[in-house]
CSV table of C-alpha atoms and ligand atoms in Angstrom, one decimal:
chain,number,residue,atom,x,y,z
A,1,MET,CA,49.1,-90.4,32.4
A,2,ARG,CA,46.0,-88.4,33.3
A,3,ASP,CA,46.2,-84.7,32.7
A,4,PRO,CA,45.9,-82.9,36.0
A,5,ASN,CA,44.0,-80.0,34.5
A,6,PRO,CA,40.3,-81.0,34.2
A,7,ARG,CA,39.4,-77.8,32.2
A,8,ARG,CA,42.0,-78.7,29.6
A,9,ASN,CA,40.5,-82.3,29.5
A,10,LEU,CA,37.1,-80.9,28.7
A,11,ILE,CA,38.5,-78.8,25.8
A,12,VAL,CA,40.3,-81.9,24.4
A,13,GLN,CA,37.1,-83.9,24.6
A,14,ALA,CA,35.1,-81.1,22.9
A,15,CYS,CA,37.7,-80.9,20.1
A,16,ARG,CA,37.6,-84.6,19.6
A,17,ALA,CA,33.8,-84.5,19.3
A,18,LEU,CA,34.0,-81.7,16.8
A,19,ALA,CA,36.6,-83.6,14.8
A,20,VAL,CA,34.3,-86.6,14.6
A,21,ALA,CA,31.4,-84.4,13.6
A,22,LEU,CA,33.5,-82.6,10.9
A,23,ALA,CA,34.6,-86.0,9.5
A,24,GLY,CA,31.0,-86.9,9.3
A,25,VAL,CA,30.2,-83.8,7.3
A,26,ALA,CA,33.2,-84.4,5.0
A,27,LEU,CA,31.9,-88.0,4.4
A,28,ALA,CA,28.4,-86.7,3.6
A,29,LEU,CA,29.8,-84.2,1.2
A,30,ALA,CA,32.0,-86.9,-0.5
A,31,GLY,CA,28.9,-89.0,-0.8
A,32,CYS,CA,27.0,-86.2,-2.5
A,33,ALA,CA,29.8,-85.7,-5.0
A,34,SER,CA,29.9,-89.4,-5.9
A,35,THR,CA,26.1,-89.9,-6.2
A,36,GLY,CA,25.4,-86.8,-8.2
A,37,ASP,CA,24.4,-83.2,-7.4
A,38,SER,CA,23.0,-82.5,-3.9
A,39,PRO,CA,19.7,-80.6,-3.9
A,40,ALA,CA,21.6,-77.4,-2.9
A,41,GLN,CA,24.0,-77.8,-5.8
A,42,ALA,CA,21.2,-78.4,-8.3
A,43,ALA,CA,19.3,-75.3,-7.0
A,44,ARG,CA,22.3,-73.1,-7.7
A,45,GLN,CA,23.1,-74.5,-11.1
A,46,PRO,CA,21.6,-72.0,-13.6
A,47,LYS,CA,19.9,-73.2,-16.8
A,48,ASN,CA,20.9,-70.0,-18.7
A,49,ILE,CA,23.9,-67.8,-18.2
A,50,ILE,CA,24.1,-64.3,-19.6
A,51,ILE,CA,27.5,-62.6,-19.3
A,52,MET,CA,27.3,-58.9,-19.8
A,53,PHE,CA,30.8,-57.6,-20.5
A,54,ALA,CA,32.0,-54.0,-20.7
A,55,ASP,CA,35.5,-54.1,-22.0
A,56,GLY,CA,37.9,-51.8,-20.1
A,57,ALA,CA,35.3,-50.9,-17.4
A,58,THR,CA,36.1,-51.3,-13.7
A,59,SER,CA,34.9,-49.4,-10.6
A,60,THR,CA,35.6,-45.8,-11.8
A,61,GLN,CA,33.8,-46.4,-15.1
A,62,TRP,CA,30.9,-48.1,-13.3
A,63,ASP,CA,30.5,-45.2,-10.9
A,64,PHE,CA,30.7,-42.7,-13.8
A,65,GLY,CA,27.9,-44.6,-15.5
A,66,ARG,CA,25.8,-44.3,-12.3
A,67,TYR,CA,26.5,-40.6,-11.7
A,68,SER,CA,26.1,-39.5,-15.3
A,69,SER,CA,22.9,-41.6,-15.8
A,70,LYS,CA,21.4,-40.0,-12.7
A,71,VAL,CA,22.3,-36.4,-13.6
A,72,LEU,CA,21.9,-36.3,-17.4
A,73,ARG,CA,19.4,-39.1,-18.1
A,74,ASN,CA,17.5,-38.8,-14.9
A,75,GLN,CA,17.3,-42.6,-14.6
A,76,PRO,CA,19.0,-45.3,-12.5
A,77,PHE,CA,22.0,-47.1,-13.8
A,78,VAL,CA,20.8,-50.7,-13.3
A,79,THR,CA,24.4,-52.2,-13.3
A,80,THR,CA,25.3,-50.4,-10.0
A,81,ASP,CA,21.8,-49.6,-8.7
A,82,VAL,CA,20.3,-53.0,-9.1
A,83,VAL,CA,22.9,-55.8,-9.8
A,84,PHE,CA,25.8,-54.5,-7.7
A,85,LYS,CA,23.5,-53.4,-4.9
A,86,GLU,CA,21.2,-56.4,-4.7
A,87,GLY,CA,23.3,-59.2,-6.2
A,88,SER,CA,26.7,-60.7,-5.3
A,89,LEU,CA,29.7,-58.4,-5.7
A,90,GLY,CA,33.3,-59.3,-6.2
A,91,LEU,CA,36.7,-58.1,-7.5
A,92,LEU,CA,39.1,-59.9,-9.8
A,93,SER,CA,42.9,-59.5,-10.1
A,94,THR,CA,43.8,-59.4,-13.8
A,95,HIS,CA,47.5,-60.0,-14.4
A,96,PRO,CA,48.5,-62.3,-17.3
A,97,SER,CA,51.3,-64.9,-17.2
A,98,ASP,CA,53.9,-62.6,-18.6
A,99,ALA,CA,53.3,-59.1,-17.1
A,100,TYR,CA,51.4,-57.0,-14.5
A,101,VAL,CA,49.2,-55.2,-17.0
A,102,VAL,CA,46.9,-57.3,-19.1
A,103,ASP,CA,45.4,-57.1,-22.6
A,104,SER,CA,41.9,-58.2,-23.5
A,105,ALA,CA,43.0,-61.5,-25.0
A,106,ALA,CA,44.8,-62.7,-21.9
A,107,ALA,CA,42.1,-61.4,-19.5
A,108,GLY,CA,39.3,-62.9,-21.6
A,109,SER,CA,41.2,-66.2,-21.8
A,110,ALA,CA,41.6,-66.4,-18.0
A,111,MET,CA,37.9,-65.6,-17.5
A,112,SER,CA,36.9,-68.1,-20.1
A,113,THR,CA,39.3,-71.0,-19.4
A,114,GLY,CA,40.4,-70.6,-15.8
A,115,HIS,CA,44.1,-70.5,-17.0
A,116,LYS,CA,46.6,-67.7,-17.1
A,117,VAL,CA,47.9,-67.0,-20.6
A,118,ASN,CA,50.4,-64.5,-22.1
A,119,ASN,CA,49.2,-61.2,-23.4
A,120,ALA,CA,47.8,-61.5,-27.0
A,121,ALA,CA,47.2,-65.3,-26.6
A,122,VAL,CA,43.6,-66.6,-27.2
A,123,ALA,CA,42.9,-69.6,-24.8
A,124,VAL,CA,46.4,-71.0,-25.4
A,125,THR,CA,48.7,-71.4,-22.3
A,126,PRO,CA,52.4,-70.3,-22.4
A,127,ASP,CA,53.4,-74.0,-22.9
A,128,GLY,CA,51.2,-74.1,-26.1
A,129,LYS,CA,48.2,-76.0,-24.7
A,130,GLU,CA,44.7,-75.2,-25.9
A,131,VAL,CA,42.5,-75.0,-22.8
A,132,SER,CA,38.7,-75.4,-23.0
A,133,THR,CA,36.7,-72.2,-23.3
A,134,VAL,CA,33.4,-71.4,-21.7
A,135,MET,CA,31.5,-71.8,-25.0
A,136,GLU,CA,33.2,-75.1,-25.8
A,137,VAL,CA,32.2,-76.5,-22.5
A,138,ALA,CA,28.6,-75.2,-22.8
A,139,LYS,CA,28.3,-76.7,-26.3
A,140,ALA,CA,29.6,-80.0,-25.1
A,141,LYS,CA,26.9,-80.0,-22.4
A,142,GLY,CA,24.2,-79.5,-25.1
A,143,LYS,CA,23.6,-75.8,-24.4
A,144,ARG,CA,23.0,-73.3,-27.1
A,145,ILE,CA,25.7,-70.6,-27.3
A,146,GLY,CA,25.8,-66.9,-28.4
A,147,LEU,CA,28.4,-64.2,-28.8
A,148,VAL,CA,27.5,-60.5,-29.3
A,149,THR,CA,29.9,-57.6,-29.4
A,150,THR,CA,30.2,-54.0,-30.7
A,151,ALA,CA,33.8,-54.9,-31.8
A,152,THR,CA,34.6,-57.3,-34.7
A,153,VAL,CA,33.2,-60.7,-33.8
A,154,TYR,CA,36.8,-62.1,-34.1
A,155,ASP,CA,38.0,-59.5,-31.5
A,156,ALA,CA,39.9,-60.6,-28.4
A,157,THR,CA,37.0,-61.0,-25.9
A,158,PRO,CA,34.5,-63.1,-28.0
A,159,ALA,CA,37.4,-65.1,-29.4
A,160,ALA,CA,38.8,-65.9,-26.0
A,161,PHE,CA,35.4,-67.0,-24.7
A,162,SER,CA,35.1,-69.5,-27.6
A,163,LEU,CA,38.2,-70.2,-29.8
A,164,HIS,CA,42.0,-70.6,-29.7
A,165,ALA,CA,44.9,-68.8,-31.3
A,166,LEU,CA,48.5,-68.1,-30.5
A,167,SER,CA,47.8,-64.5,-31.5
A,168,ARG,CA,44.6,-62.5,-31.3
A,169,ARG,CA,45.6,-60.9,-34.7
A,170,ASP,CA,44.9,-64.2,-36.6
A,171,SER,CA,41.5,-62.7,-37.8
A,172,GLN,CA,40.9,-65.0,-40.7
A,173,GLY,CA,41.8,-68.1,-38.8
A,174,LEU,CA,39.5,-67.1,-35.9
A,175,VAL,CA,36.6,-66.6,-38.4
A,176,ASP,CA,37.3,-70.1,-39.8
A,177,GLN,CA,37.1,-71.5,-36.3
A,178,TYR,CA,33.7,-69.8,-35.7
A,179,LEU,CA,32.4,-71.6,-38.8
A,180,ALA,CA,33.6,-74.9,-37.3
A,181,LEU,CA,32.2,-74.2,-33.8
A,182,GLU,CA,28.8,-73.0,-35.1
A,183,PRO,CA,27.7,-70.7,-32.3
A,184,ASP,CA,23.9,-70.4,-32.5
A,185,VAL,CA,24.2,-66.6,-32.4
A,186,LEU,CA,27.2,-64.5,-33.6
A,187,MET,CA,26.8,-60.8,-33.9
A,188,GLY,CA,28.9,-57.6,-34.2
A,189,GLY,CA,31.2,-56.0,-36.7
A,190,GLY,CA,34.0,-57.5,-38.8
A,191,SER,CA,32.4,-58.6,-42.0
A,192,ASP,CA,35.8,-57.9,-43.6
A,193,TYR,CA,37.2,-61.3,-42.7
A,194,PHE,CA,34.1,-63.1,-43.8
A,195,LEU,CA,34.4,-61.8,-47.4
A,196,PRO,CA,37.1,-62.3,-50.0
A,197,ALA,CA,39.6,-59.5,-50.9
A,198,GLY,CA,38.5,-57.9,-54.1
A,199,THR,CA,34.8,-57.8,-53.1
A,200,SER,CA,33.4,-54.7,-51.4
A,201,GLY,CA,35.0,-54.5,-47.9
A,202,GLY,CA,36.5,-58.0,-48.1
A,203,LYS,CA,39.9,-58.9,-46.7
A,204,ARG,CA,40.1,-62.7,-46.9
A,205,LYS,CA,43.1,-64.0,-48.7
A,206,ASP,CA,41.6,-67.5,-49.7
A,207,GLY,CA,38.8,-66.1,-51.8
A,208,LYS,CA,36.1,-67.8,-49.6
A,209,ASP,CA,32.7,-66.2,-48.8
A,210,ILE,CA,32.2,-67.3,-45.1
A,211,ILE,CA,28.8,-65.5,-44.9
A,212,ALA,CA,27.5,-67.8,-47.7
A,213,ALA,CA,29.1,-70.7,-45.8
A,214,PHE,CA,27.1,-69.8,-42.6
A,215,ARG,CA,23.9,-69.4,-44.7
A,216,ALA,CA,24.5,-72.9,-46.1
A,217,LYS,CA,24.5,-74.2,-42.6
A,218,GLY,CA,21.0,-72.8,-41.9
A,219,TYR,CA,21.9,-69.5,-40.4
A,220,GLN,CA,19.8,-66.4,-41.0
A,221,ILE,CA,21.9,-63.4,-41.9
A,222,ALA,CA,21.3,-59.9,-40.7
A,223,ARG,CA,23.3,-57.0,-42.1
A,224,ASN,CA,21.3,-54.0,-40.7
A,225,THR,CA,18.9,-53.1,-37.8
A,226,ALA,CA,15.7,-53.9,-39.8
A,227,GLU,CA,17.0,-57.4,-40.8
A,228,LEU,CA,18.0,-58.0,-37.1
A,229,LYS,CA,14.5,-57.2,-35.9
A,230,ALA,CA,12.9,-59.4,-38.5
A,231,ALA,CA,15.1,-62.4,-37.8
A,232,THR,CA,12.9,-65.4,-36.7
A,233,GLY,CA,15.1,-68.4,-37.0
A,234,THR,CA,17.0,-70.4,-34.4
A,235,ARG,CA,20.5,-69.5,-35.7
A,236,LEU,CA,21.7,-66.0,-36.5
A,237,LEU,CA,24.8,-64.4,-38.0
A,238,GLY,CA,24.6,-60.6,-37.7
A,239,LEU,CA,27.4,-58.5,-39.2
A,240,PHE,CA,26.7,-54.8,-39.1
A,241,ALA,CA,30.1,-53.2,-40.0
A,242,GLU,CA,33.2,-54.0,-41.9
A,243,GLU,CA,35.3,-53.4,-38.8
A,244,ASP,CA,34.3,-52.3,-35.3
A,245,MET,CA,30.7,-51.0,-34.9
A,246,ASP,CA,30.4,-47.2,-34.3
A,247,PHE,CA,30.4,-45.3,-31.0
A,248,GLU,CA,26.8,-44.3,-29.9
A,249,LEU,CA,27.7,-40.6,-30.7
A,250,ASP,CA,28.4,-41.5,-34.4
A,251,ARG,CA,26.0,-44.5,-34.9
A,252,ASP,CA,23.5,-44.6,-37.8
A,253,PRO,CA,20.6,-46.4,-36.2
A,254,ALA,CA,19.3,-47.8,-39.5
A,255,ARG,CA,22.6,-49.5,-40.3
A,256,GLU,CA,23.8,-50.5,-36.8
A,257,PRO,CA,21.6,-51.8,-34.0
A,258,THR,CA,22.2,-50.8,-30.3
A,259,THR,CA,23.8,-53.2,-27.8
A,260,ALA,CA,20.3,-53.6,-26.3
A,261,GLU,CA,18.7,-54.5,-29.6
A,262,MET,CA,21.4,-57.1,-30.3
A,263,ALA,CA,21.0,-58.5,-26.8
A,264,ALA,CA,17.2,-58.8,-27.2
A,265,ALA,CA,17.6,-60.5,-30.6
A,266,ALA,CA,20.2,-62.9,-29.2
A,267,LEU,CA,17.9,-63.9,-26.3
A,268,ARG,CA,15.0,-64.3,-28.6
A,269,VAL,CA,16.9,-66.7,-30.9
A,270,LEU,CA,18.7,-68.6,-28.1
A,271,SER,CA,15.6,-69.3,-26.0
A,272,ARG,CA,13.9,-71.0,-28.9
A,273,ASN,CA,14.4,-74.9,-28.9
A,274,SER,CA,16.5,-74.6,-25.8
A,275,PRO,CA,15.8,-77.6,-23.5
A,276,ASN,CA,19.3,-77.4,-21.9
A,277,GLY,CA,19.5,-73.6,-21.8
A,278,PHE,CA,22.2,-71.4,-23.2
A,279,VAL,CA,25.3,-69.3,-22.5
A,280,LEU,CA,25.4,-65.8,-24.0
A,281,LEU,CA,28.2,-63.3,-23.9
A,282,VAL,CA,27.2,-59.7,-24.7
A,283,GLU,CA,30.1,-57.3,-25.0
A,284,ASN,CA,30.3,-53.6,-25.4
A,285,GLU,CA,33.8,-52.9,-26.6
A,286,ASN,CA,33.3,-49.1,-27.0
A,287,THR,CA,33.9,-48.7,-23.2
A,288,ASP,CA,37.5,-49.9,-23.9
A,289,THR,CA,37.9,-48.0,-27.2
A,290,ALA,CA,36.7,-44.8,-25.6
A,291,GLY,CA,39.3,-45.3,-22.8
A,292,HIS,CA,42.2,-45.8,-25.3
A,293,ALA,CA,41.1,-42.5,-27.0
A,294,ASN,CA,40.7,-40.8,-23.6
A,295,ASP,CA,37.2,-39.9,-24.7
A,296,ALA,CA,35.0,-39.3,-21.7
A,297,ALA,CA,31.8,-38.3,-23.6
A,298,SER,CA,32.0,-41.5,-25.8
A,299,LEU,CA,32.6,-43.6,-22.7
A,300,MET,CA,29.5,-42.1,-21.0
A,301,HIS,CA,27.3,-43.0,-24.0
A,302,ALA,CA,28.9,-46.5,-24.3
A,303,LEU,CA,28.2,-47.1,-20.6
A,304,TRP,CA,24.5,-46.0,-21.0
A,305,ALA,CA,24.2,-48.3,-24.1
A,306,PHE,CA,25.6,-51.2,-22.1
A,307,ASP,CA,23.3,-50.5,-19.2
A,308,ASP,CA,20.3,-50.5,-21.6
A,309,ALA,CA,21.4,-54.0,-22.6
A,310,VAL,CA,21.6,-55.0,-18.9
A,311,ARG,CA,18.0,-54.0,-18.5
A,312,VAL,CA,17.1,-56.4,-21.4
A,313,ALA,CA,19.0,-59.2,-19.7
A,314,LEU,CA,17.3,-58.5,-16.3
A,315,GLU,CA,13.9,-58.4,-18.0
A,316,PHE,CA,14.6,-61.8,-19.6
A,317,GLN,CA,15.7,-63.1,-16.2
A,318,ARG,CA,12.4,-62.0,-14.6
A,319,ARG,CA,10.4,-63.9,-17.2
A,320,THR,CA,12.8,-66.9,-17.2
A,321,PRO,CA,13.7,-68.3,-13.7
A,322,GLY,CA,16.9,-70.2,-13.6
A,323,THR,CA,18.9,-67.5,-15.4
A,324,LEU,CA,22.1,-66.2,-14.0
A,325,VAL,CA,23.1,-62.7,-15.1
A,326,ILE,CA,26.7,-61.7,-14.6
A,327,ILE,CA,28.1,-58.2,-15.2
A,328,THR,CA,31.8,-57.7,-15.6
A,329,GLY,CA,34.7,-56.3,-17.5
A,330,ASP,CA,38.3,-57.6,-18.1
A,331,HIS,CA,40.5,-54.7,-17.0
A,332,GLU,CA,40.6,-50.9,-16.7
A,333,THR,CA,41.4,-48.8,-19.7
A,334,GLY,CA,42.8,-45.3,-19.7
A,335,GLY,CA,43.5,-44.8,-16.0
A,336,PHE,CA,40.3,-42.8,-15.9
A,337,SER,CA,40.5,-40.1,-13.2
A,338,PRO,CA,37.6,-37.7,-12.8
A,339,THR,CA,39.2,-35.2,-10.3
A,340,TYR,CA,39.6,-31.6,-9.3
A,341,ALA,CA,42.0,-29.3,-11.0
A,342,GLN,CA,43.1,-25.7,-11.3
A,343,LYS,CA,41.0,-23.6,-13.7
A,344,ASP,CA,44.2,-22.3,-15.2
A,345,LEU,CA,47.9,-22.1,-14.2
A,346,SER,CA,47.7,-18.4,-13.1
A,347,SER,CA,47.5,-19.6,-9.4
A,348,LEU,CA,48.0,-22.9,-7.7
A,349,SER,CA,45.8,-21.8,-4.7
A,350,SER,CA,42.8,-23.8,-3.9
A,351,LYS,CA,40.7,-20.7,-4.7
A,352,ASN,CA,41.5,-21.2,-8.3
A,353,ARG,CA,40.4,-24.9,-8.2
A,354,PHE,CA,37.2,-26.6,-9.5
A,355,TYR,CA,35.8,-29.9,-8.3
A,356,THR,CA,34.2,-31.7,-11.2
A,357,GLY,CA,30.5,-31.8,-10.8
A,358,ASP,CA,27.2,-31.4,-12.6
A,359,GLU,CA,28.2,-28.3,-14.5
A,360,GLN,CA,31.3,-30.1,-16.0
A,361,LEU,CA,29.2,-33.2,-16.7
A,362,ARG,CA,26.7,-31.1,-18.7
A,363,MET,CA,29.6,-29.9,-20.9
A,364,LEU,CA,30.4,-33.5,-21.6
A,365,GLY,CA,26.7,-34.1,-22.4
A,366,ARG,CA,26.8,-31.4,-25.1
A,367,ILE,CA,29.6,-33.2,-27.1
A,368,THR,CA,28.1,-34.7,-30.3
A,369,MET,CA,31.1,-36.5,-32.0
A,370,SER,CA,33.5,-39.1,-30.8
A,371,LEU,CA,37.3,-38.3,-30.7
A,372,ASN,CA,37.9,-41.2,-33.1
A,373,GLN,CA,35.4,-39.6,-35.6
A,374,VAL,CA,37.3,-36.3,-35.2
A,375,LYS,CA,40.4,-38.1,-36.3
A,376,GLU,CA,38.6,-39.5,-39.3
A,377,GLU,CA,37.3,-36.1,-40.3
A,378,LEU,CA,40.8,-34.5,-39.9
A,379,GLY,CA,42.4,-37.1,-42.1
A,380,LYS,CA,46.1,-37.7,-42.5
A,381,LYS,CA,47.2,-34.1,-42.6
A,382,PRO,CA,45.1,-32.1,-40.0
A,383,SER,CA,44.3,-28.5,-41.0
A,384,GLY,CA,43.7,-25.8,-38.4
A,385,GLN,CA,40.6,-24.7,-40.3
A,386,VAL,CA,38.9,-28.1,-40.3
A,387,LEU,CA,39.9,-28.6,-36.7
A,388,ASP,CA,38.3,-25.3,-35.5
A,389,LYS,CA,35.1,-26.0,-37.4
A,390,LEU,CA,34.8,-29.5,-36.0
A,391,LEU,CA,35.4,-28.2,-32.4
A,392,ALA,CA,32.9,-25.3,-32.8
A,393,GLU,CA,30.2,-27.6,-34.2
A,394,HIS,CA,30.6,-30.7,-32.0
A,395,PHE,CA,32.3,-29.5,-28.8
A,396,PRO,CA,30.3,-26.4,-27.8
A,397,GLY,CA,31.9,-24.4,-25.0
A,398,PHE,CA,35.4,-26.0,-25.3
A,399,ARG,CA,38.5,-24.0,-26.1
A,400,LEU,CA,41.6,-25.6,-27.5
A,401,ASP,CA,44.7,-24.2,-25.7
A,402,PRO,CA,47.6,-23.2,-28.0
A,403,ASP,CA,50.0,-25.9,-26.8
A,404,LEU,CA,47.5,-28.7,-27.6
A,405,ARG,CA,46.6,-27.1,-30.9
A,406,GLU,CA,50.2,-27.0,-32.0
A,407,LEU,CA,50.8,-30.7,-31.0
A,408,ILE,CA,47.7,-31.8,-32.9
A,409,LEU,CA,48.6,-29.9,-36.1
A,410,ASN,CA,52.2,-31.3,-35.9
A,411,GLN,CA,50.9,-34.8,-35.0
A,412,LYS,CA,53.2,-35.0,-31.9
A,413,THR,CA,52.4,-36.6,-28.6
A,414,LEU,CA,52.8,-35.2,-25.1
A,415,GLU,CA,54.0,-38.4,-23.4
A,416,ARG,CA,55.0,-41.8,-24.5
A,417,ASN,CA,52.0,-43.5,-22.9
A,418,PHE,CA,49.7,-41.3,-25.0
A,419,THR,CA,49.8,-42.9,-28.4
A,420,TYR,CA,46.4,-42.2,-29.9
A,421,LEU,CA,46.7,-39.0,-31.9
A,422,PRO,CA,45.0,-36.6,-32.0
A,423,GLN,CA,42.4,-38.2,-29.6
A,424,ASN,CA,44.5,-38.1,-26.5
A,425,LEU,CA,45.3,-34.4,-27.0
A,426,LEU,CA,41.6,-33.6,-27.5
A,427,GLY,CA,40.9,-35.7,-24.4
A,428,LEU,CA,43.2,-33.4,-22.6
A,429,MET,CA,41.4,-30.4,-23.9
A,430,VAL,CA,38.2,-31.9,-22.5
A,431,ALA,CA,39.9,-32.8,-19.2
A,432,ARG,CA,41.3,-29.2,-18.6
A,433,GLN,CA,37.8,-27.8,-18.6
A,434,THR,CA,35.8,-30.7,-17.0
A,435,GLY,CA,38.3,-32.5,-14.7
A,436,TYR,CA,37.8,-35.8,-16.6
A,437,TYR,CA,41.5,-36.6,-16.8
A,438,TRP,CA,43.2,-39.8,-17.9
A,439,GLY,CA,46.5,-41.5,-16.9
A,440,THR,CA,47.3,-43.4,-20.1
A,441,SER,CA,46.1,-44.5,-23.5
A,442,GLY,CA,46.6,-48.1,-22.4
A,443,HIS,CA,45.3,-50.5,-19.7
A,444,THR,CA,45.8,-50.4,-15.9
A,445,PRO,CA,45.8,-53.2,-13.3
A,446,GLU,CA,42.8,-51.9,-11.4
A,447,PRO,CA,40.8,-55.1,-10.4
A,448,ALA,CA,37.8,-56.0,-12.6
A,449,VAL,CA,34.4,-55.8,-10.9
A,450,VAL,CA,31.9,-58.7,-11.0
A,451,GLY,CA,28.2,-58.3,-10.1
A,452,ALA,CA,26.0,-61.4,-10.3
A,453,THR,CA,22.4,-62.1,-9.8
A,454,GLY,CA,20.6,-65.5,-10.0
A,455,PRO,CA,21.4,-69.1,-9.3
A,456,GLY,CA,25.1,-69.5,-8.5
A,457,GLU,CA,25.7,-65.8,-7.9
A,458,GLU,CA,27.4,-66.3,-4.5
A,459,LEU,CA,30.4,-68.0,-6.2
A,460,PHE,CA,31.5,-64.6,-7.5
A,461,ARG,CA,31.6,-62.8,-4.1
A,462,GLY,CA,34.8,-61.4,-2.7
A,463,TYR,CA,38.3,-60.7,-3.9
A,464,GLN,CA,39.4,-63.4,-6.4
A,465,ASP,CA,41.5,-63.9,-9.5
A,466,ASN,CA,40.2,-63.7,-13.0
A,467,THR,CA,41.0,-67.4,-13.4
A,468,ASP,CA,38.5,-68.1,-10.5
A,469,PHE,CA,35.8,-66.5,-12.6
A,470,GLY,CA,36.5,-69.0,-15.4
A,471,LYS,CA,36.6,-72.0,-13.0
A,472,HIS,CA,33.2,-70.9,-11.5
A,473,LEU,CA,31.6,-70.7,-15.0
A,474,HIS,CA,32.9,-74.2,-15.9
A,475,ARG,CA,31.5,-75.6,-12.7
A,476,LEU,CA,28.1,-73.9,-13.1
A,477,ILE,CA,27.9,-75.2,-16.7
A,478,SER,CA,29.0,-78.7,-16.1
A,479,GLY,CA,27.4,-79.1,-12.7
A,480,ARG,CA,30.5,-80.3,-11.0
B,1,ZN,ZN1,41.9,-52.3,-24.7
């Protein structure tokens, strides 16, 4: 029967025409997929991918980097001011399979494999399946691969981007897997699990010397900054500390290179003999470690060190078209909360309040020792005398209130989510005078931020899950 409404008839016809057209587009797309990459796909497939990774850093940390860099360094923070502003920007939800709050192993695994795993697992799903990591996929595609970190090279993030383990604590097993995987560049701390127990700084239980094993496979070995700068080969193992590398505030520049120096060396090595390009992960772990310690000054310097390395990556990208640079982190650490607060508790009126600003930031800028180093200097039984001397020398202008001093000397915590002693208490000393407060010594579920610039960058736009990040990387590497 004919529809008596002619207007409705017109709409039905238009819809049918649209459906036919859409079917045509779908067929055309299917055709592209079966006959290889379309020109558009090929154009957005990068030859090189550089993942710049600040562990524990999300939006508050990034903004603190921007603000402090402008005020104290008088220079732009390229992470926010260039990549986030001009590239593609997205957020990632971070929860693991078994909780709401994530650890670095589960977050890194999701971002590397596209699969959710339990906290502490390294690219192994809850049902025990080893799922392909970004570096495995890249290697299978004939790309060169590199991993750089300020943590131990077997720490959660670099491990999750390349290896597999039921527990991130299997340090010796992870190092063995690196030797089998043969990343073209492997750099950071953690020489302890490359050397046998009984030798200086060695912890391996099987008596093996894995540094010698890498050398036998044709790797150049760098153990300090000068050796790193002199490295000219096509494969490089750089181990600059027995455990984690130092905070910027405590770093000996002759012994340990900066994140930027490591990034530059990695790019130099990886871009040699590289017809299929490379995938490089550069991680600054100190942004996370500072968060656990509630150490705002160390966080600031770690963010600047990271941003200097981003400059190196962007400079490489300018010289090397076809390079995708991605900036991200895995989760937030510390519940970092720059805020306003009462100057003291004599009055709760707003007249007795300060809003943190340049003056308080300059106080942070005058701190010359990390809170982790203060712990080292204090030793197992903190003495009031040593504490006062350290604070006078390295924390000019700060006063330690009696309640915090007593807790530090008695090695007691204030709350059960502040477990890093005495760092969290000293962090509170800094917070009371500067407004740089913290909510925890652990992680929080604040979404991770992704900024991307270069071919394929648009995939990372919008609000996604951390598994989507991994899926995009796999697609960009394999061209599917
Ligand atoms: Zn952490």
